[in-house]
Short mmCIF file of C-alpha atoms in Angstrom, two decimals:
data_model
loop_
_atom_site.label_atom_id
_atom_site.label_comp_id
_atom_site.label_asym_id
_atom_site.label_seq_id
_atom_site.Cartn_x
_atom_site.Cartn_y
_atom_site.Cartn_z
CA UNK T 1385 -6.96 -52.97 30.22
CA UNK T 1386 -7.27 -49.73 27.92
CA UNK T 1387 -6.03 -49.21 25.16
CA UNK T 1388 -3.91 -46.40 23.68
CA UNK T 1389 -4.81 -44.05 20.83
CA UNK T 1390 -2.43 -46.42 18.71
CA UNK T 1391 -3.55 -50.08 19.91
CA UNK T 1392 -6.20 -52.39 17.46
CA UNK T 1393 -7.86 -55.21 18.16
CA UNK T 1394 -6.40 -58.10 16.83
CA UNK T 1395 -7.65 -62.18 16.84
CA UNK T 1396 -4.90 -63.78 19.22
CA UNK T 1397 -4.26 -66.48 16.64
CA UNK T 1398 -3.06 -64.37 14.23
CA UNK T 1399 0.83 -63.54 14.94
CA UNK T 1400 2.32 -60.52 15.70
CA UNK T 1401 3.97 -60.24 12.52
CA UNK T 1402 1.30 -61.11 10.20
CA UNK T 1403 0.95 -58.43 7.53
CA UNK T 1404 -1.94 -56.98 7.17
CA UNK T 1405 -3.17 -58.16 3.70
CA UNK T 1406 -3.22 -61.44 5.28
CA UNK T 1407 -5.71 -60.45 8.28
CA UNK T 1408 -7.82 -59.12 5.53
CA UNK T 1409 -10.46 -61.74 4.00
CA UNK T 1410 -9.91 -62.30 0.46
CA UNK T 1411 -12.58 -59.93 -1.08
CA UNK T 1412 -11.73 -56.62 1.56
CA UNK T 1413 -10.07 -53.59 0.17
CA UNK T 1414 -7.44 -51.88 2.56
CA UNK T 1415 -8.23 -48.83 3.36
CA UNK T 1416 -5.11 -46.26 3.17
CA UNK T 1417 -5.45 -42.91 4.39
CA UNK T 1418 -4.13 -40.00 2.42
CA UNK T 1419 -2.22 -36.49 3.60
CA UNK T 1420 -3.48 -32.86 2.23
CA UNK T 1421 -0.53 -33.00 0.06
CA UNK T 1422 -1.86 -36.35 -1.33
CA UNK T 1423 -5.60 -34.81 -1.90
CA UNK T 1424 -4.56 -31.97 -3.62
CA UNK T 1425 -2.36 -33.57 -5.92
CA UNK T 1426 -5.18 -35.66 -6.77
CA UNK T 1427 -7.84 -33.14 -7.03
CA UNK T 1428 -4.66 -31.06 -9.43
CA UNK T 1429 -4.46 -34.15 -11.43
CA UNK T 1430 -7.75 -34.03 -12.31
CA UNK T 1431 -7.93 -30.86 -13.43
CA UNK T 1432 -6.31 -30.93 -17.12
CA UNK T 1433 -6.82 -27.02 -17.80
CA UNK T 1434 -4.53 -26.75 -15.33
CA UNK T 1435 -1.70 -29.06 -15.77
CA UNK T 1436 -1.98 -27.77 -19.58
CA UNK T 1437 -1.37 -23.77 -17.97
CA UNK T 1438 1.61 -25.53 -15.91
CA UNK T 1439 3.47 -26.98 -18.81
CA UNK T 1440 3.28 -23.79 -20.47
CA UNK T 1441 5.02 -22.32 -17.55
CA UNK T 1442 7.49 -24.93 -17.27
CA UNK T 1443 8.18 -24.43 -20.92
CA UNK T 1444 9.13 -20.58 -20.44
CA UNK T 1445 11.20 -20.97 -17.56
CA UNK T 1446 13.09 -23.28 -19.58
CA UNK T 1447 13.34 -20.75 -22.61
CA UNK T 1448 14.58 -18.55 -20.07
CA UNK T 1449 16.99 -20.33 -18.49
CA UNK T 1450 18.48 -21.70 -21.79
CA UNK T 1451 17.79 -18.08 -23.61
CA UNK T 1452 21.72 -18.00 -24.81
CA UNK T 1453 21.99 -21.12 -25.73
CA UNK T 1454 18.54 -20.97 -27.95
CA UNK T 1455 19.81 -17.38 -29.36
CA UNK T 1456 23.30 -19.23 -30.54
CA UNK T 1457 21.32 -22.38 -31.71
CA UNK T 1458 18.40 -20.97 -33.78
CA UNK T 1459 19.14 -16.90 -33.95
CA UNK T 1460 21.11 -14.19 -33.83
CA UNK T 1461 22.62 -11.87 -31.64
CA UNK T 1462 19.98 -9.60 -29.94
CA UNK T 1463 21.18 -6.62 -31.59
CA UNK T 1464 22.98 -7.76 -34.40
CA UNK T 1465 21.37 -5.40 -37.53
CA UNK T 1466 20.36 -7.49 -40.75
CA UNK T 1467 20.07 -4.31 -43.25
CA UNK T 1468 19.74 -6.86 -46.29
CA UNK T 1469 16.35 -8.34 -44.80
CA UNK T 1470 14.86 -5.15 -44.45
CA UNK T 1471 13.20 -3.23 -48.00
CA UNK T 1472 15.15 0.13 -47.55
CA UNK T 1473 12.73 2.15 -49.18
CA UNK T 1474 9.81 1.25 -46.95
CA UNK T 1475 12.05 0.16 -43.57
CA UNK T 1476 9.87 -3.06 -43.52
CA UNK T 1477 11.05 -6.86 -43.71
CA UNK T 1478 11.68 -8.07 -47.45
CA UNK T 1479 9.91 -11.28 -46.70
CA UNK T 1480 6.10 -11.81 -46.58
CA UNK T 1481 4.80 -12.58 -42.85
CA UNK T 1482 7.11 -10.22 -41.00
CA UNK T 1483 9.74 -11.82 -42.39
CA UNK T 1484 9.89 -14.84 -41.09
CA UNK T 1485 12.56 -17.34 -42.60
CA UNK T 1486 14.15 -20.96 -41.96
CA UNK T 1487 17.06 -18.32 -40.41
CA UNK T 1488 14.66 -15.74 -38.70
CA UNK T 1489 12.42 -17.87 -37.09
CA UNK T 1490 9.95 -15.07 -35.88
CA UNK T 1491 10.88 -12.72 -38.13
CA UNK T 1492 12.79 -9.13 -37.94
CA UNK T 1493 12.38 -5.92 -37.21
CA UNK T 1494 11.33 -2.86 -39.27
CA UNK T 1495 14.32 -0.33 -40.16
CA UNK T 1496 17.07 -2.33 -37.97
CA UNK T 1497 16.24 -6.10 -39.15
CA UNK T 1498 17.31 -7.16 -35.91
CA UNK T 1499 16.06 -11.39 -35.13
CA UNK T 1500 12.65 -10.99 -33.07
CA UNK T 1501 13.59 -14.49 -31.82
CA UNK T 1502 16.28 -13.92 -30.19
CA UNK T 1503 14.87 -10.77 -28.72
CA UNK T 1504 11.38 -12.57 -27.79
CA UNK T 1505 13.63 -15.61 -25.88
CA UNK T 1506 15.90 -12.82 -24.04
CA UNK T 1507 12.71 -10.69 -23.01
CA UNK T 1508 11.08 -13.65 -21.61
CA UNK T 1509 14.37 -14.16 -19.03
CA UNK T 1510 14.09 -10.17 -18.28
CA UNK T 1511 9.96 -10.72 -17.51
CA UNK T 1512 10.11 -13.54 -16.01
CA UNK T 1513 13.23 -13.03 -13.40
CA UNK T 1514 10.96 -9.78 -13.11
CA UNK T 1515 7.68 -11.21 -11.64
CA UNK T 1516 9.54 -13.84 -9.70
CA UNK T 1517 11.99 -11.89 -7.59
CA UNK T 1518 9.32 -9.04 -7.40
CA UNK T 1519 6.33 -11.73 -6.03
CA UNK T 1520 9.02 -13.53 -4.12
CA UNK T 1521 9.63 -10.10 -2.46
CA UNK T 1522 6.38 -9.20 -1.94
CA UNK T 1523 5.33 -12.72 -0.41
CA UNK T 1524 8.31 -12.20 2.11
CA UNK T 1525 7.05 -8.53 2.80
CA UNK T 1526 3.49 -9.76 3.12
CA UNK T 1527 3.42 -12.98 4.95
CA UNK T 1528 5.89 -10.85 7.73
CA UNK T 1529 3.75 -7.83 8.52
CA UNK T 1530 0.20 -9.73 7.61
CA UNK T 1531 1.10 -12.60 10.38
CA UNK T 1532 2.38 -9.80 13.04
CA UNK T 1533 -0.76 -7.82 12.12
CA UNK T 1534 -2.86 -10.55 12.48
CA UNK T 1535 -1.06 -12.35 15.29
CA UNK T 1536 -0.20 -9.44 17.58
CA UNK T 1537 -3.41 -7.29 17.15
CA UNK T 1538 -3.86 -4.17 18.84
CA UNK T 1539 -1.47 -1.17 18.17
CA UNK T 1540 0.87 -3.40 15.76
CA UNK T 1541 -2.74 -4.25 13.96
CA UNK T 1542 -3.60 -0.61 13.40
CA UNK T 1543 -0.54 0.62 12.62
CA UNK T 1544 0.48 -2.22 9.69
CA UNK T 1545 -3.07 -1.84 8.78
CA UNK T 1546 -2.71 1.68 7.93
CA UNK T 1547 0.45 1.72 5.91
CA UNK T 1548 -1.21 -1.28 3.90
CA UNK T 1549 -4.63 1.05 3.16
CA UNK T 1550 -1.74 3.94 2.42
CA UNK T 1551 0.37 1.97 0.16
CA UNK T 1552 -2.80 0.41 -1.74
CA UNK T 1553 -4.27 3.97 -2.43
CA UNK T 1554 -1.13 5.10 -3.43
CA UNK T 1555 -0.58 5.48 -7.36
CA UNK T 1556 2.15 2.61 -8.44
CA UNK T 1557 2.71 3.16 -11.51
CA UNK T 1558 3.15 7.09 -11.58
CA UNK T 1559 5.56 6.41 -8.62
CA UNK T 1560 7.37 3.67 -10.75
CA UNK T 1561 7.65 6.18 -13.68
CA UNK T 1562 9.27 8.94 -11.46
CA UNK T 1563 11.05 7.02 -9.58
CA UNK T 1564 12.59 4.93 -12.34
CA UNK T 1565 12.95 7.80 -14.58
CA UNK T 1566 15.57 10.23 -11.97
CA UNK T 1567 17.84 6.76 -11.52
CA UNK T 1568 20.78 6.26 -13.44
CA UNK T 1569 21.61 3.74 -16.02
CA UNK T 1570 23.93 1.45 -14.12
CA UNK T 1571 22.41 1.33 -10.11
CA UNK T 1572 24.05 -1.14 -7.49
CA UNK T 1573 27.64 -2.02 -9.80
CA UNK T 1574 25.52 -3.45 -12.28
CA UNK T 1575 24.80 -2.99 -15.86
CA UNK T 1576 21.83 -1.07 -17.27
CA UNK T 1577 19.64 -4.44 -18.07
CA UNK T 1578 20.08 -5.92 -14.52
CA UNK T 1579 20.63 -2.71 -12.81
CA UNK T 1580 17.10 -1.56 -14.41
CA UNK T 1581 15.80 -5.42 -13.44
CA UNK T 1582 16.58 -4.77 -10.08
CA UNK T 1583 14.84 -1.32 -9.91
CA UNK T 1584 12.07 -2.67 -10.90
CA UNK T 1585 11.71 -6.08 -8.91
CA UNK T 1586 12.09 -3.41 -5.55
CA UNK T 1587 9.45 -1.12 -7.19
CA UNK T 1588 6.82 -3.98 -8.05
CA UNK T 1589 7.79 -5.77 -4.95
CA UNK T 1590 7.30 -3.42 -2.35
CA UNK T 1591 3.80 -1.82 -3.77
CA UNK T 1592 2.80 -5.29 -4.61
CA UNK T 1593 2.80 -6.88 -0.84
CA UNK T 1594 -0.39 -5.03 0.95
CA UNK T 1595 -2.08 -7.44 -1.48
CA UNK T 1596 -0.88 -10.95 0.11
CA UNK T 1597 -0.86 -8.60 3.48
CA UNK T 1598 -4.38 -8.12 3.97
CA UNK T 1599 -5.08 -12.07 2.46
CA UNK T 1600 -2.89 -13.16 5.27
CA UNK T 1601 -3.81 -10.99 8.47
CA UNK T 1602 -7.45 -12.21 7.85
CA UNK T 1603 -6.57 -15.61 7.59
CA UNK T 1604 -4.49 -15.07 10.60
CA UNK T 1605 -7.13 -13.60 12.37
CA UNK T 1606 -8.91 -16.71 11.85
CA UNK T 1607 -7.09 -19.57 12.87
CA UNK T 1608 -5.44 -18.17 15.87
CA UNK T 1609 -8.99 -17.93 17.61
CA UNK T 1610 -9.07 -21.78 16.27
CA UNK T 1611 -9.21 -25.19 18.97
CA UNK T 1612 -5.51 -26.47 17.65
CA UNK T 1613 -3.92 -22.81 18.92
CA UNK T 1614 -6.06 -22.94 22.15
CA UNK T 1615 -4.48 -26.35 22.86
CA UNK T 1616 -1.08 -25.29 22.18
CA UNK T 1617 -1.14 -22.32 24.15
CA UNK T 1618 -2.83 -24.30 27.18
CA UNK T 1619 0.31 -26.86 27.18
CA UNK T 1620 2.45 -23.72 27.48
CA UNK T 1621 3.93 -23.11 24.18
CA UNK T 1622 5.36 -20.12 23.27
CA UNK T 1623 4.14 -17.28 20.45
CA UNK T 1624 6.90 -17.92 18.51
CA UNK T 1625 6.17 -21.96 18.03
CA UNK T 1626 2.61 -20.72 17.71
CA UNK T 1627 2.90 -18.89 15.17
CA UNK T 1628 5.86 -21.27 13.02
CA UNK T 1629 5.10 -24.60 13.93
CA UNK T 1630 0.85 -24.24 14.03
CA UNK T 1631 -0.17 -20.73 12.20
CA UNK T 1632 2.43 -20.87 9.45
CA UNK T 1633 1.72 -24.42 7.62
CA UNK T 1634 -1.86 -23.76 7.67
CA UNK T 1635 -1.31 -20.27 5.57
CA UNK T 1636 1.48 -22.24 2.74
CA UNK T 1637 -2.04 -22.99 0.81
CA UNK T 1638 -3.51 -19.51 0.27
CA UNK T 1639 0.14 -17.87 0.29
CA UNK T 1640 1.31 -20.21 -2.57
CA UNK T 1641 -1.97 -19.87 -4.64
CA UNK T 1642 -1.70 -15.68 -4.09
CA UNK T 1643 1.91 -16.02 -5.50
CA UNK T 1644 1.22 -17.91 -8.33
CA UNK T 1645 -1.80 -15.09 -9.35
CA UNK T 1646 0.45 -12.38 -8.79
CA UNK T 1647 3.83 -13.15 -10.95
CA UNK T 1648 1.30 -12.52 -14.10
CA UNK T 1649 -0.07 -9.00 -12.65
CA UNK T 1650 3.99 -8.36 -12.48
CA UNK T 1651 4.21 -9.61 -16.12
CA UNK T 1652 1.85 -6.68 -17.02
CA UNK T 1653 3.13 -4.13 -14.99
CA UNK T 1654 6.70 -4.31 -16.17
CA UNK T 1655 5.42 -4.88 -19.90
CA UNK T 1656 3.74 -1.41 -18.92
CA UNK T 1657 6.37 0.28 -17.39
CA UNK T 1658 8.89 -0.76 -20.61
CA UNK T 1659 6.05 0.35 -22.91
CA UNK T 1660 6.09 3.53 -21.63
CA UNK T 1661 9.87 3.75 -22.05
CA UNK T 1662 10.91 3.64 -18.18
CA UNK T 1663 11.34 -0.22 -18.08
CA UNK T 1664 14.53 -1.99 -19.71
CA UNK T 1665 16.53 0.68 -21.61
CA UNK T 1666 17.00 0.06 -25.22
CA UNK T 1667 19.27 -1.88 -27.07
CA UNK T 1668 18.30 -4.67 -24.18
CA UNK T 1669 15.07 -6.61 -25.34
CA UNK T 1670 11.70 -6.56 -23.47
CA UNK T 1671 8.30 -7.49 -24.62
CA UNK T 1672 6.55 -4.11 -23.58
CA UNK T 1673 9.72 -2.16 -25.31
CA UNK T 1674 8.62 -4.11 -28.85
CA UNK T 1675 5.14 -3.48 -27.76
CA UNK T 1676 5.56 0.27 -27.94
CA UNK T 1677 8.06 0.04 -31.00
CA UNK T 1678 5.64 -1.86 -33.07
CA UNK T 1679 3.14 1.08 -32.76
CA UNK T 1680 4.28 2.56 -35.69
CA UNK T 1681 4.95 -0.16 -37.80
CA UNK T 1682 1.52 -2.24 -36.67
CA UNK T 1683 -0.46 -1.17 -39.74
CA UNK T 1684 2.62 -2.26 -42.55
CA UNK T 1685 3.99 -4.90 -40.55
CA UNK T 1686 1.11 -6.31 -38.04
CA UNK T 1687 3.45 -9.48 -37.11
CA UNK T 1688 5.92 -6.87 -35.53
CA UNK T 1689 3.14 -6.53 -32.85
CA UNK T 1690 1.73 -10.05 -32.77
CA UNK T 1691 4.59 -11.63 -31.85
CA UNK T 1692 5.22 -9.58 -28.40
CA UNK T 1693 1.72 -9.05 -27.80
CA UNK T 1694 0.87 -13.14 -27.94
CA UNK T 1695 3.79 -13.81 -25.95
CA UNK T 1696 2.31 -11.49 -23.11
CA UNK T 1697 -1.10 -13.21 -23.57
CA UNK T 1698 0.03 -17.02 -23.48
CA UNK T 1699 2.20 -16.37 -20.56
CA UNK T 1700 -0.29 -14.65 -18.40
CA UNK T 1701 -3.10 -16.73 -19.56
CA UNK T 1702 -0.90 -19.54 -18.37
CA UNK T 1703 0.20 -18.42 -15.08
CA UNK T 1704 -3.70 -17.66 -14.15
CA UNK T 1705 -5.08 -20.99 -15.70
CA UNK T 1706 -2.22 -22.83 -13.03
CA UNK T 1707 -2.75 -20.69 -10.27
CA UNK T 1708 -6.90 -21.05 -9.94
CA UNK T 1709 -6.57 -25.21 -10.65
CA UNK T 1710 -3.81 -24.71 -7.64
CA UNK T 1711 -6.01 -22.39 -5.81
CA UNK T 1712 -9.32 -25.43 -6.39
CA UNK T 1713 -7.00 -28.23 -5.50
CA UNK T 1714 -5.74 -26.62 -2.06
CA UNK T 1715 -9.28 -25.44 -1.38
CA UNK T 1716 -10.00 -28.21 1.55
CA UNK T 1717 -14.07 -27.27 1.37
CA UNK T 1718 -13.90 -28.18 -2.32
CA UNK T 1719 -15.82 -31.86 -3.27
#
């Protein structure tokens, strides 16, 4: 009699039930088989550089989330003016270190006196819900057209692979400067931080998906000549659960490592775009807006620029430590 792919061999005096730690002899190991999810949560584990870049992370989401809370708790409003911590003859803070204080935490601002930690904990909510929503965007953008360019081939191919050589050559940030520049303050019913937010998340979004495009269609291109597609399509399924149920779980790896890289390339481009004064408008706090106001103020007050600047740093520093450990862990040639 055969045996099916799930059958084992088993002594006939041993019952049905027996578990099987008893079958085993006293000095075998069991051996239990582990999932791709399994491995590379191992292999992430392992890898302390980047657990240490995802705690950061962790930590600034949470600053963002809870920014009013922390501004109530430990600061001041964002653009409350403190006139009596600033020297008024030279406009800079009264207090050694950029005037940092058990009730300014980070310190104030030159000329206004305004808390730099309450600004610093709202400008990590405004960066941060900008290189989410503008990499979650351009994931969505770039998984869609790179698959059907990849999948479909042909016309569809050449077409999608045109506008992605187009939109790459194309200069971003000049467009992002005119573009952001002719809009008014308050766009879609909201007010001029989230209206300004949401400007930019479309702007970075949309120029930011060839990227993940191109990563994708080649993958694509790959598997769909692979044996597992073959089989499918010989037992008469469908493009559609092709290319969701086979194609699709085999890109989540290098999509979710290309998302992770990308949120810190947003980081800089909207630190850019406020630095050159067509990001958030002022009074509403960004870390590229203090960036370009500490330019005059770097050489007499150096923490002014420090503060911003270090933020930028850790966070993208961060975000690219967690996203090549994620990228080595999901690697399934790595030892």
């Amino acid at each position: 009699m055969s045996l099916g792919p799930e059958a084992s061999i088993v002594d006939e005096t041993t019952p049905p039930t027996a578990d099987a730690a008893e079958v085993r002899g006293p000095g075998e190991k069991a051996i239990a088989g582990r999932s791709l999810k399994q491995i590379a949560w191992r292999r992430l584990k392992k890898d302390k550089v980047a657990i240490g870049g995802a705690c950061v992370v962790i930590f600034l989401i949470l600053i963002a989330i809870l920014a009013p809370l922390l501004t109530k708790l430990f600061g001041h409003p964002i653009d409350e003016w403190h006139p009596d911590q600033v020297d008024p003859t030279f406009a800079t803070p009264i207090h050694p270190w950029g005037g940092i204080t058990k009730d300014f935490l980070l310190g104030v601002e030159p000329t206004t006196g305004r808390d730099i930690f309450s600004r610093i904990v709202y400008g990590a909510q405004t960066s941060l819900t900008v290189a989410f929503l503008s990499a979650f965007l351009s994931t969505i953008l770039g998984v869609l057209f790179g698959t059907a360019a990849g999948f479909l081939g042909g016309w569809v191919d050449s077409v999608i692979s045109r506008i992605m050589d187009f939109l790459l050559a194309f200069p971003q940030l000049l467009f992002s400067i005119a573009l952001v520049s002719v809009l008014p303050q308050e766009f879609l019913g909201l007010g001029g931080r989230w209206s300004r937010v949401s400007v930019l998340v479309l702007v970075i979004g949309f120029f930011g998906w060839p990227y993940i495009g191109r990563i994708v269609r080649g993958q694509t291109l790959s598997l769909r000549e692979r044996e597992f597609v073959e089989a499918a399509r010989s037992m008469g399924a469908r493009s559609p659960r092709i290319l969701f149920r086979e194609l699709l779980p085999n890109l989540a790896a290098p999509i979710l490592v290309y998302t992770t890289l990308i949120i810190p390339t947003n980081i800089l481009t909207e630190a850019a775009l406020s630095f050159l004064g067509v990001g958030i408008p002022p009074p509403n706090p960004s870390w590229g807006g203090m960036l370009s106001d500490a330019v005059t103020f770097y050489q007499i007050d150096p923490m002014f620029m420090i503060i911003p600047g270090g933020m930028i740093f850790i966070t993208v520093l961060a975000f690219n430590l967690f996203g090549d450990g994620l990228r080595d862990a999901l690697d399934p040639k790595a030892r």
